[in-house]
C-alpha cells in the first residue's frame, strides 16, 4: 500500500510540474506587481486552457490524497 | 468604510473574485501546514518550539510563513519564483536576446515569464534538495536533540528513495504555488504572487505577537503595537505620495469631432518601485546564507556569512541591506518606467509638459524629476526596512527582521494591501460605487 502510494505520488508530482508548466504564462511575473497589472485579466481563457485547468485540478487532488494517505500510514505505523 | 464592504460584496462579479481569492488562500494555508510524506510531524513540532525565534531562520521563515521549518509540502513558498524573477530581470540587462524579448511587448514578456517559470522549477529542485539534505543531516535544527543526546531524526526512514520523494513532492508543491498565484492574478483580486507573500507574513503575526506578549510583558507589547501602527501610518502616507507633472493635450479635429484640449497630469509616485526592491534585496541577502549551508557551514566563507551577512545587528548587514534597497529601487524604476517611451507616447497623442518641448527634452525632464523623486523614496524604503534592526536591539529582541510590525514585513504588507484595495476600487468604480479610498 505504502509503496503504491509512493509510486503514485512521484508520478503525480512529475505530472503536476509538467501540467503547470504547460499553462500559458500569465501576467508579467513580478513585473506586473505594480502599475498596469490589469490588462491580463481581460483575455478570456480558451477551451484548451480550461481542460488543462481541469486536468491539473484532478492530478492535484490525487497528489493531495497521496500525501495525506502517506501521512496517515506513517502515523499508524 | 462598511458600506464599501457591502457594495463590494453586493457586486456579483467582485464577490466571485473575492471568494475565489479566499478559496485559494485556504488551499495555500492548508498546503503550508501539511507535512511532506516521510517527515515525522511530531518530532518536527517538538524541534520548532525550541528554535523558532533564532535569527538564522528569520529570513528563511519570512517568505515561507513558517512552512519551511515544518518541512511542509509548500516548504519553499514563493522563494524560488522570486529568485527566478530577479535572475531573469537582471539577465535582461546582460543578455541581448532577453533584452530584445523584453522590448517586444506582450508576447516577448510572456516568453520571459515562461523562462522564469522553468527557472523556478530548477531552483525549486535545488533548494528542496538543500533543505532535505540539511534536515536529514540534522543541521536544520542543530540544537534539537533527542533524549539520548543525538541529533533528532526528523526523517525516520532515511533511505535515498524517501529523500528523493520529498524533494520531488516539494518541487511539485512549488509549481502548485506558482499556479495558485497565477490563478489569483487571473481570476481573483490583486497580484497572486505578492498576495501569497503577504499571506506568509500575515500568518506569522499572531505567533510573533503572542511571543512578545509572553516574553516581554504587556508594556513592551503595547509599545511595539504603537510603534507598528506609527510605521504603518507613515508607510501609507509615503506610499500615497506622488508628484503630478502637468500634461497639456493639444486640441485636434478628427472628422467633425473635437479631441483633446484637456490638461491632465502624469503621476510620479515617491515610491514608484513599490515593494519590489525590498523583496529583491532581502532575498539576495538570504542567498549567501543558503550557499554556506549547502556547503556545510565550515571554512572562512561560512564564518564570514554567519558573522556579517546573517547577523542582522551587524553593520555590514544593515549597510548592505540599505545599499541593496537603494540600488534595486533605481534599477527597477529604470526597467519599468521607460522615460523615452513615455515621452514618445505623449508626443504621439499631442501632449506636452508646459514649458518643455516634446520629444527628447521631455524625456530628459522626466528622467531628471524621476531621479530626484526616487532618491527620498529609496532612502525611505531603506530606512523603514532597517528600522527594526535598531530599535529592537533596545528591547532585547535582538535579530528579528521578520518581526511583523516593522521593516520589511510592514512594507510588503502595506504595499500589497494598498495595491489589492486599489484593484477592488477600480472594480467598484466600474459600477460607480463609493470605494474604500477617498
Short mmCIF file of C-alpha atoms in Angstrom, two decimals:
data_model
loop_
_atom_site.label_atom_id
_atom_site.label_comp_id
_atom_site.label_asym_id
_atom_site.label_seq_id
_atom_site.Cartn_x
_atom_site.Cartn_y
_atom_site.Cartn_z
CA UNK A 1 0.00 0.00 0.00
CA UNK A 2 2.71 2.41 1.01
CA UNK A 3 4.82 1.55 -2.00
CA UNK A 4 1.83 2.02 -4.29
CA UNK A 5 1.07 5.42 -2.80
CA UNK A 6 4.70 6.45 -3.07
CA UNK A 7 4.92 5.50 -6.73
CA UNK A 8 1.62 7.24 -7.43
CA UNK A 9 2.86 10.30 -5.57
CA UNK A 10 6.06 10.53 -7.59
CA UNK A 11 4.18 10.11 -10.85
CA UNK A 12 1.54 12.71 -9.98
CA UNK A 13 4.23 15.12 -8.75
CA UNK A 14 6.07 14.95 -12.04
CA UNK A 15 2.79 15.28 -13.93
CA UNK A 16 1.83 18.25 -11.83
CA UNK A 17 5.07 20.10 -12.58
CA UNK A 18 4.61 19.37 -16.26
CA UNK A 19 0.97 20.47 -16.32
CA UNK A 20 1.67 23.71 -14.50
CA UNK A 21 4.47 24.49 -16.90
CA UNK A 22 2.12 23.82 -19.81
CA UNK A 23 -0.16 26.64 -18.70
CA UNK A 24 0.09 29.85 -20.59
CA UNK A 25 2.36 32.27 -18.78
CA UNK A 26 0.10 34.90 -17.35
CA UNK A 27 0.88 38.33 -16.10
CA UNK A 28 4.43 39.52 -16.29
CA UNK A 29 5.54 37.62 -13.26
CA UNK A 30 6.67 40.07 -10.66
CA UNK A 31 6.90 42.90 -13.14
CA UNK A 32 3.15 43.32 -13.07
CA UNK A 33 3.29 43.66 -9.30
CA UNK A 34 2.61 47.34 -9.57
CA UNK A 35 1.22 49.51 -12.29
CA UNK A 36 -0.77 48.17 -15.20
CA UNK A 37 -1.43 44.81 -13.71
CA UNK A 38 -4.93 44.76 -15.06
CA UNK A 39 -4.50 44.18 -18.75
CA UNK A 40 -4.01 40.46 -18.49
CA UNK A 41 -7.33 39.84 -16.81
CA UNK A 42 -9.27 40.83 -19.88
CA UNK A 43 -8.22 37.97 -22.11
CA UNK A 44 -10.55 35.04 -21.67
CA UNK A 45 -9.31 31.50 -21.35
CA UNK A 46 -9.52 29.15 -24.26
CA UNK A 47 -11.05 25.68 -24.25
CA UNK A 48 -7.65 24.03 -24.16
CA UNK A 49 -6.74 26.12 -21.16
CA UNK A 50 -9.96 25.16 -19.43
CA UNK A 51 -9.33 21.46 -19.97
CA UNK A 52 -5.80 21.91 -18.76
CA UNK A 53 -7.18 23.55 -15.63
CA UNK A 54 -9.46 20.59 -15.01
CA UNK A 55 -6.69 18.09 -15.59
CA UNK A 56 -4.38 19.99 -13.25
CA UNK A 57 -7.07 20.09 -10.60
CA UNK A 58 -7.65 16.36 -10.92
CA UNK A 59 -3.95 15.49 -10.72
CA UNK A 60 -3.59 17.92 -7.84
CA UNK A 61 -6.41 16.20 -5.97
CA UNK A 62 -4.81 12.76 -6.46
CA UNK A 63 -1.49 14.25 -5.34
CA UNK A 64 -3.03 15.65 -2.17
CA UNK A 65 -4.77 12.37 -1.38
CA UNK A 66 -1.47 10.53 -1.79
CA UNK A 67 0.30 12.89 0.61
CA UNK A 68 -2.45 12.68 3.22
CA UNK A 69 -2.64 8.92 2.80
CA UNK A 70 1.10 8.51 3.28
CA UNK A 71 0.96 10.75 6.31
CA UNK A 72 -1.81 8.65 7.84
CA UNK A 73 0.05 5.42 7.10
CA UNK A 74 3.11 6.81 8.80
CA UNK A 75 1.11 7.84 11.82
CA UNK A 76 -0.40 4.37 12.15
CA UNK A 77 2.94 2.63 11.70
CA UNK B 1 -15.96 52.00 5.01
CA UNK B 2 -18.56 49.41 5.95
CA UNK B 3 -20.84 50.44 3.15
CA UNK B 4 -17.93 49.98 0.78
CA UNK B 5 -17.54 46.47 2.07
CA UNK B 6 -21.20 45.82 1.49
CA UNK B 7 -21.19 47.17 -2.01
CA UNK B 8 -18.03 45.17 -2.75
CA UNK B 9 -19.82 42.01 -1.74
CA UNK B 10 -23.05 43.04 -3.42
CA UNK B 11 -21.38 43.17 -6.82
CA UNK B 12 -21.65 39.64 -8.15
CA UNK B 13 -18.52 39.94 -10.28
CA UNK B 14 -16.40 41.23 -7.47
CA UNK B 15 -17.89 38.87 -4.93
CA UNK B 16 -16.93 35.91 -7.08
CA UNK B 17 -13.39 37.22 -7.39
CA UNK B 18 -13.01 37.82 -3.68
CA UNK B 19 -14.41 34.42 -2.80
CA UNK B 20 -12.15 32.77 -5.35
CA UNK B 21 -9.14 34.50 -3.84
CA UNK B 22 -10.17 33.42 -0.36
CA UNK B 23 -10.57 29.85 -1.53
CA UNK B 24 -7.05 29.81 -2.96
CA UNK B 25 -5.77 31.35 0.26
CA UNK B 26 -7.33 28.49 2.21
CA UNK B 27 -5.80 25.91 -0.11
CA UNK B 28 -2.44 27.60 0.22
CA UNK B 29 -2.53 27.67 4.01
CA UNK B 30 -3.51 24.01 4.15
CA UNK B 31 -0.57 23.15 1.94
CA UNK B 32 1.72 25.20 4.13
CA UNK B 33 0.86 23.11 7.18
CA UNK B 34 0.58 19.71 5.52
CA UNK B 35 3.84 17.89 6.28
CA UNK B 36 5.67 16.28 3.39
CA UNK B 37 5.45 12.47 3.37
CA UNK B 38 8.29 10.79 5.22
CA UNK B 39 8.74 13.66 7.65
CA UNK B 40 7.96 12.90 11.23
CA UNK B 41 5.43 15.56 12.16
CA UNK B 42 5.54 15.27 15.99
CA UNK B 43 9.34 15.44 16.05
CA UNK B 44 9.40 18.49 13.80
CA UNK B 45 6.87 20.22 16.02
CA UNK B 46 8.95 19.40 19.06
CA UNK B 47 12.05 20.88 17.43
CA UNK B 48 10.34 24.01 16.13
CA UNK B 49 9.10 25.08 19.53
CA UNK B 50 12.68 25.41 20.67
CA UNK B 51 14.15 27.06 17.64
CA UNK B 52 11.60 29.43 16.18
CA UNK B 53 12.97 32.74 17.34
CA UNK B 54 16.55 32.26 16.29
CA UNK B 55 17.89 34.82 13.91
CA UNK B 56 19.31 32.50 11.30
CA UNK B 57 15.87 31.23 10.49
CA UNK B 58 14.24 34.63 10.35
CA UNK B 59 14.71 35.25 6.66
CA UNK B 60 14.18 31.62 5.78
CA UNK B 61 10.86 31.74 7.50
CA UNK B 62 9.77 35.20 6.38
CA UNK B 63 8.88 34.20 2.85
CA UNK B 64 7.51 30.79 3.63
CA UNK B 65 5.24 31.74 6.51
CA UNK B 66 6.74 29.15 8.82
CA UNK B 67 6.17 26.37 6.32
CA UNK B 68 9.85 25.87 5.71
CA UNK B 69 10.83 24.76 9.18
CA UNK B 70 7.84 22.47 9.30
CA UNK B 71 9.10 20.79 6.14
CA UNK B 72 5.63 21.20 4.73
CA UNK B 73 4.61 20.38 1.19
CA UNK B 74 4.78 24.09 0.39
CA UNK B 75 8.01 24.48 2.34
CA UNK B 76 9.76 26.53 -0.32
CA UNK B 77 6.96 29.04 -0.63
CA UNK B 78 7.37 31.52 -3.45
CA UNK B 79 11.04 32.00 -2.78
CA UNK B 80 12.16 30.10 -5.91
CA UNK B 81 9.81 32.15 -8.03
CA UNK B 82 11.07 35.41 -6.59
CA UNK B 83 14.69 34.37 -7.07
CA UNK B 84 13.95 33.27 -10.61
CA UNK B 85 12.29 36.56 -11.49
CA UNK B 86 15.19 38.50 -10.04
CA UNK B 87 17.62 36.47 -12.10
CA UNK B 88 15.61 36.89 -15.28
CA UNK B 89 15.18 40.62 -14.65
CA UNK B 90 18.91 41.02 -14.13
CA UNK B 91 19.63 38.95 -17.20
CA UNK B 92 17.58 41.30 -19.37
CA UNK B 93 20.36 43.79 -18.86
CA UNK B 94 23.11 41.30 -19.60
CA UNK B 95 21.85 39.04 -22.38
CA UNK B 96 20.91 40.83 -25.61
CA UNK B 97 18.32 38.22 -26.56
CA UNK B 98 16.44 38.76 -23.33
CA UNK B 99 16.55 42.48 -23.85
CA UNK B 100 15.10 42.07 -27.33
CA UNK B 101 12.34 39.88 -25.89
CA UNK B 102 11.57 42.47 -23.26
CA UNK B 103 11.25 45.21 -25.86
CA UNK B 104 8.95 43.04 -27.94
CA UNK B 105 5.99 43.82 -25.73
CA UNK B 106 3.33 41.42 -24.61
CA UNK B 107 4.47 38.29 -26.46
CA UNK B 108 8.10 38.71 -25.51
CA UNK B 109 7.10 39.39 -21.96
CA UNK B 110 5.12 36.19 -21.74
CA UNK B 111 8.09 34.30 -23.14
CA UNK B 112 10.26 35.80 -20.42
CA UNK B 113 7.67 34.74 -17.87
CA UNK B 114 7.81 31.25 -19.28
CA UNK B 115 11.61 31.22 -18.82
CA UNK B 116 11.07 32.45 -15.28
CA UNK B 117 8.78 29.51 -14.63
CA UNK B 118 11.27 26.97 -15.95
CA UNK B 119 13.97 28.55 -13.84
CA UNK B 120 11.63 28.43 -10.84
CA UNK B 121 11.32 24.67 -11.13
CA UNK B 122 15.06 24.27 -11.47
CA UNK B 123 15.68 26.44 -8.41
CA UNK B 124 12.96 24.60 -6.52
CA UNK B 125 14.75 21.29 -7.11
CA UNK B 126 17.98 22.85 -5.87
CA UNK B 127 16.52 24.41 -2.76
CA UNK B 128 14.41 21.38 -1.90
CA UNK B 129 17.49 19.19 -2.16
CA UNK B 130 19.34 21.59 0.08
CA UNK B 131 16.66 21.65 2.74
CA UNK B 132 16.07 17.93 2.72
CA UNK B 133 19.80 17.24 2.92
CA UNK B 134 20.07 19.67 5.81
CA UNK B 135 17.13 18.12 7.61
CA UNK B 136 18.47 14.64 7.06
CA UNK B 137 21.89 15.53 8.41
CA UNK B 138 20.26 17.20 11.41
CA UNK B 139 21.54 20.66 10.51
CA UNK B 140 18.15 22.25 10.15
CA UNK B 141 17.61 22.02 13.88
CA UNK B 142 21.14 21.79 15.12
CA UNK B 143 20.20 22.36 18.76
CA UNK B 144 17.44 19.83 18.77
CA UNK B 145 18.49 16.61 20.46
CA UNK B 146 16.55 13.55 21.40
CA UNK B 147 16.74 12.00 24.85
CA UNK B 148 19.98 10.17 24.04
CA UNK B 149 21.71 13.38 23.00
CA UNK B 150 21.89 12.55 19.32
CA UNK B 151 20.52 14.96 16.74
CA UNK B 152 16.82 14.39 16.29
CA UNK B 153 15.97 12.17 13.35
CA UNK B 154 13.34 14.20 11.55
CA UNK B 155 13.06 11.93 8.56
CA UNK B 156 12.86 8.46 10.11
CA UNK B 157 13.11 6.14 7.13
CA UNK B 158 16.01 7.92 5.55
CA UNK B 159 16.67 5.78 2.57
CA UNK B 160 17.54 7.79 -0.52
CA UNK B 161 14.17 6.85 -2.01
CA UNK B 162 12.33 8.69 0.75
CA UNK B 163 14.60 11.69 0.44
CA UNK B 164 14.19 11.84 -3.32
CA UNK B 165 10.45 11.57 -2.91
CA UNK B 166 10.38 14.52 -0.53
CA UNK B 167 12.41 16.59 -2.97
CA UNK B 168 10.04 15.73 -5.80
CA UNK B 169 6.98 16.50 -3.69
CA UNK B 170 8.39 19.86 -2.61
CA UNK B 171 9.18 20.73 -6.20
CA UNK B 172 5.66 19.85 -7.22
CA UNK B 173 4.44 21.94 -4.30
CA UNK B 174 6.36 24.92 -5.60
CA UNK B 175 4.83 24.53 -9.03
CA UNK B 176 1.40 24.32 -7.43
CA UNK B 177 2.11 27.56 -5.55
CA UNK B 178 3.11 29.15 -8.82
CA UNK B 179 -0.14 28.01 -10.37
CA UNK B 180 -2.20 29.25 -7.41
CA UNK B 181 -0.52 32.64 -7.70
CA UNK B 182 -1.29 32.83 -11.39
CA UNK B 183 -4.87 31.81 -10.76
CA UNK B 184 -5.26 34.67 -8.29
CA UNK B 185 -3.74 37.11 -10.76
CA UNK B 186 -6.03 35.88 -13.48
CA UNK B 187 -9.35 35.35 -11.78
CA UNK B 188 -9.04 36.82 -8.34
CA UNK B 189 -8.16 40.14 -6.80
CA UNK B 190 -4.69 41.58 -6.82
CA UNK B 191 -1.41 40.11 -7.90
CA UNK B 192 -1.21 36.47 -6.88
CA UNK B 193 2.48 36.28 -6.09
CA UNK B 194 2.56 39.34 -3.90
CA UNK B 195 -0.66 38.28 -2.22
CA UNK B 196 0.94 34.97 -1.30
CA UNK B 197 3.95 36.77 0.18
CA UNK B 198 1.51 38.94 2.09
CA UNK B 199 -0.21 35.83 3.43
CA UNK B 200 3.01 34.28 4.59
CA UNK B 201 3.91 37.35 6.55
CA UNK B 202 0.43 37.91 7.93
CA UNK B 203 0.25 34.29 9.03
CA UNK B 204 3.11 34.91 11.44
CA UNK B 205 1.67 37.97 13.16
CA UNK B 206 -0.37 36.18 15.83
CA UNK B 207 2.50 33.87 16.78
CA UNK B 208 5.09 36.65 16.91
CA UNK B 209 2.80 39.00 18.81
CA UNK B 210 1.99 36.25 21.28
CA UNK B 211 5.68 35.52 21.76
CA UNK B 212 6.39 39.17 22.54
CA UNK B 213 3.44 39.37 24.93
CA UNK B 214 4.64 36.27 26.73
CA UNK B 215 8.34 37.00 26.87
CA UNK B 216 8.40 40.75 27.38
CA UNK B 217 5.18 41.54 29.14
CA UNK B 218 2.26 43.81 28.36
CA UNK B 219 4.07 47.14 28.40
CA UNK B 220 6.58 46.24 25.72
CA UNK B 221 3.81 44.66 23.72
CA UNK B 222 1.79 47.89 23.83
CA UNK B 223 4.82 49.98 22.88
CA UNK B 224 5.56 47.66 20.00
CA UNK B 225 1.96 47.86 18.82
CA UNK B 226 2.02 51.66 18.89
CA UNK B 227 5.31 51.66 17.01
CA UNK B 228 3.87 49.27 14.49
CA UNK B 229 0.82 51.45 13.92
CA UNK B 230 3.02 54.53 13.52
CA UNK B 231 5.17 52.76 10.96
CA UNK B 232 2.12 51.56 9.08
CA UNK B 233 0.66 55.08 9.03
CA UNK B 234 3.90 56.57 7.76
CA UNK B 235 4.26 53.87 5.14
CA UNK B 236 0.75 54.51 3.88
CA UNK B 237 1.47 58.24 3.84
CA UNK B 238 4.60 57.95 1.72
CA UNK B 239 3.12 55.22 -0.41
CA UNK B 240 0.29 57.52 -1.48
CA UNK B 241 2.57 60.48 -2.14
CA UNK B 242 3.08 61.46 -5.74
CA UNK B 243 4.30 64.31 -7.86
CA UNK B 244 1.89 65.40 -10.53
CA UNK B 245 3.55 66.63 -13.67
CA UNK B 246 1.05 68.65 -15.67
CA UNK B 247 0.48 67.49 -19.23
CA UNK B 248 -1.42 69.59 -21.72
CA UNK B 249 -3.02 67.97 -24.73
CA UNK B 250 -3.46 69.92 -27.94
CA UNK B 251 -6.88 70.20 -29.47
CA UNK B 252 -7.37 68.06 -32.51
CA UNK B 253 -10.18 67.84 -35.05
CA UNK B 254 -10.83 64.37 -36.39
CA UNK B 255 -13.77 64.48 -38.76
CA UNK B 256 -16.27 66.72 -37.03
CA UNK B 257 -15.36 65.73 -33.52
CA UNK B 258 -13.05 67.63 -31.30
CA UNK B 259 -10.48 65.68 -29.30
CA UNK B 260 -8.01 66.61 -26.65
CA UNK B 261 -7.60 70.09 -25.32
CA UNK B 262 -7.59 68.71 -21.84
CA UNK B 263 -4.96 69.14 -19.25
CA UNK B 264 -4.12 66.17 -17.09
CA UNK B 265 -1.15 65.17 -15.07
CA UNK B 266 1.38 62.40 -15.08
CA UNK B 267 1.62 60.99 -11.57
CA UNK B 268 5.10 60.07 -10.39
CA UNK B 269 4.95 58.27 -7.09
CA UNK B 270 7.56 58.96 -4.47
CA UNK B 271 7.96 55.26 -4.12
CA UNK B 272 7.49 54.28 -7.72
CA UNK B 273 9.05 50.86 -7.29
CA UNK B 274 6.66 49.66 -4.62
CA UNK B 275 7.81 46.76 -2.50
CA UNK B 276 9.91 45.05 -5.15
CA UNK B 277 13.29 46.46 -4.03
CA UNK B 278 12.70 45.22 -0.51
CA UNK B 279 11.73 41.75 -1.66
CA UNK B 280 14.68 41.60 -4.02
CA UNK B 281 17.20 42.89 -1.51
CA UNK B 282 16.13 40.59 1.29
CA UNK B 283 16.07 37.54 -0.91
CA UNK B 284 19.51 38.40 -2.28
CA UNK B 285 20.86 38.71 1.24
CA UNK B 286 19.48 35.32 2.01
CA UNK B 287 21.34 33.65 -0.85
CA UNK B 288 24.83 33.59 0.72
CA UNK B 289 23.33 32.03 3.82
CA UNK B 290 21.76 29.30 1.75
CA UNK B 291 25.00 28.67 -0.14
CA UNK B 292 27.03 28.42 3.03
CA UNK B 293 24.51 25.98 4.46
CA UNK B 294 24.66 23.83 1.39
CA UNK B 295 28.44 23.90 1.52
CA UNK B 296 28.35 22.53 5.02
CA UNK B 297 28.88 25.50 7.36
CA UNK B 298 32.62 25.27 7.62
CA UNK B 299 35.52 27.33 6.31
CA UNK B 300 36.09 31.05 6.10
CA UNK B 301 33.12 31.67 3.83
CA UNK B 302 30.56 30.25 6.24
CA UNK B 303 32.21 32.10 9.08
CA UNK B 304 32.10 35.36 7.18
CA UNK B 305 28.47 34.80 6.22
CA UNK B 306 27.27 33.97 9.69
CA UNK B 307 29.23 36.82 11.22
CA UNK B 308 28.34 39.62 8.83
CA UNK B 309 25.55 38.68 6.46
CA UNK B 310 23.17 36.63 8.57
CA UNK B 311 23.67 38.52 11.79
CA UNK B 312 21.07 41.22 11.48
CA UNK B 313 22.56 43.51 14.05
CA UNK B 314 25.94 43.71 12.34
CA UNK B 315 26.77 46.91 10.50
CA UNK B 316 27.73 45.06 7.36
CA UNK B 317 24.30 43.52 7.16
CA UNK B 318 22.46 46.78 7.81
CA UNK B 319 24.54 48.84 5.39
CA UNK B 320 24.46 46.14 2.75
CA UNK B 321 20.71 45.83 3.01
CA UNK B 322 20.29 49.60 2.79
CA UNK B 323 22.58 49.88 -0.24
CA UNK B 324 20.91 46.97 -1.99
CA UNK B 325 17.48 48.52 -1.49
CA UNK B 326 18.58 51.84 -2.95
CA UNK B 327 20.24 50.08 -5.87
CA UNK B 328 17.21 47.95 -6.62
CA UNK B 329 14.86 50.92 -6.36
CA UNK B 330 16.74 52.74 -9.09
CA UNK B 331 17.26 49.56 -11.06
CA UNK B 332 13.62 48.64 -11.00
CA UNK B 333 12.41 52.09 -11.88
CA UNK B 334 14.70 52.34 -14.89
CA UNK B 335 13.44 48.95 -16.01
CA UNK B 336 9.75 49.59 -15.58
CA UNK B 337 9.38 53.30 -16.22
CA UNK B 338 10.89 54.00 -19.61
CA UNK B 339 11.13 57.78 -19.87
CA UNK B 340 11.80 57.76 -23.62
CA UNK B 341 8.76 55.64 -24.22
CA UNK B 342 6.58 57.92 -22.11
CA UNK B 343 7.86 60.99 -23.93
CA UNK B 344 7.23 59.39 -27.30
CA UNK B 345 3.74 58.37 -26.30
CA UNK B 346 3.00 61.87 -25.14
CA UNK B 347 4.27 63.32 -28.38
CA UNK B 348 2.22 60.89 -30.42
CA UNK B 349 -1.02 61.97 -28.82
CA UNK B 350 -0.22 65.63 -28.98
CA UNK B 351 0.59 66.13 -25.34
CA UNK B 352 3.34 68.17 -23.81
CA UNK B 353 4.53 69.36 -20.48
CA UNK B 354 4.05 73.16 -20.34
CA UNK B 355 7.36 74.89 -20.86
CA UNK B 356 9.18 71.85 -22.17
CA UNK B 357 9.48 70.81 -25.77
CA UNK B 358 8.13 67.38 -26.72
CA UNK B 359 10.48 64.56 -27.59
CA UNK B 360 13.92 64.32 -26.10
CA UNK B 361 13.78 67.36 -23.80
CA UNK B 362 10.62 65.89 -22.26
CA UNK B 363 12.33 62.55 -21.74
CA UNK B 364 15.26 64.30 -20.12
CA UNK B 365 12.97 66.33 -17.90
CA UNK B 366 11.09 63.21 -16.82
CA UNK B 367 14.35 61.46 -16.10
CA UNK B 368 15.52 64.41 -14.02
CA UNK B 369 12.32 64.58 -11.98
CA UNK B 370 12.18 60.83 -11.56
CA UNK B 371 15.77 60.69 -10.40
CA UNK B 372 15.16 63.44 -7.86
CA UNK B 373 11.94 62.00 -6.52
CA UNK B 374 13.30 58.48 -6.30
CA UNK B 375 16.14 59.47 -4.00
CA UNK B 376 13.96 60.23 -0.97
CA UNK B 377 11.73 57.32 -2.00
CA UNK B 378 14.59 54.85 -1.95
CA UNK B 379 16.06 56.25 1.27
CA UNK B 380 12.65 55.98 2.89
CA UNK B 381 12.38 52.35 1.77
CA UNK B 382 15.81 51.61 3.14
CA UNK B 383 15.18 53.31 6.48
CA UNK B 384 11.88 51.59 7.06
CA UNK B 385 13.42 48.26 6.17
CA UNK B 386 16.35 48.53 8.56
CA UNK B 387 14.43 50.24 11.35
CA UNK B 388 13.74 47.11 13.41
CA UNK B 389 17.45 46.32 13.43
CA UNK B 390 17.92 49.44 15.51
CA UNK B 391 15.04 49.71 17.87
CA UNK B 392 14.55 46.05 18.52
CA UNK B 393 18.02 45.71 19.91
CA UNK B 394 16.84 48.15 22.55
CA UNK B 395 14.04 45.85 23.61
CA UNK B 396 16.38 42.86 23.72
CA UNK B 397 14.52 41.30 20.86
CA UNK B 398 17.81 41.02 19.04
CA UNK B 399 17.70 39.82 15.50
CA UNK B 400 14.25 39.83 14.15
CA UNK B 401 13.91 41.14 10.67
CA UNK B 402 10.70 39.27 10.18
CA UNK B 403 9.24 40.93 13.21
CA UNK B 404 5.81 41.61 11.81
CA UNK B 405 5.30 45.18 13.00
CA UNK B 406 8.36 46.73 11.46
CA UNK B 407 10.61 46.84 8.48
CA UNK B 408 10.40 44.51 5.56
CA UNK B 409 7.24 42.82 6.68
CA UNK B 410 5.26 46.05 7.13
CA UNK B 411 6.48 47.43 3.82
CA UNK B 412 5.41 44.34 1.96
CA UNK B 413 2.12 44.06 3.79
CA UNK B 414 1.12 47.69 3.34
CA UNK B 415 2.30 47.78 -0.25
CA UNK B 416 0.41 44.67 -1.25
CA UNK B 417 -2.62 45.67 0.80
CA UNK B 418 -2.83 49.06 -0.88
CA UNK B 419 -2.38 47.53 -4.30
CA UNK B 420 -5.13 45.00 -3.70
CA UNK B 421 -7.53 47.56 -2.30
CA UNK B 422 -6.83 49.75 -5.30
CA UNK B 423 -7.79 46.92 -7.61
CA UNK B 424 -11.04 46.36 -5.74
CA UNK B 425 -11.52 50.09 -6.00
CA UNK B 426 -11.24 50.15 -9.79
CA UNK B 427 -13.74 47.32 -9.94
CA UNK B 428 -16.11 49.29 -7.74
CA UNK B 429 -15.67 52.43 -9.77
CA UNK B 430 -16.70 50.50 -12.83
CA UNK B 431 -20.01 50.05 -11.08
CA UNK B 432 -19.97 53.60 -9.70
CA UNK B 433 -19.90 52.64 -6.10
CA UNK B 434 -18.11 54.55 -3.45
CA UNK B 435 -14.78 52.94 -2.74
CA UNK B 436 -12.54 52.38 0.22
CA UNK B 437 -10.04 55.11 -0.53
CA UNK B 438 -11.15 58.69 -0.60
#
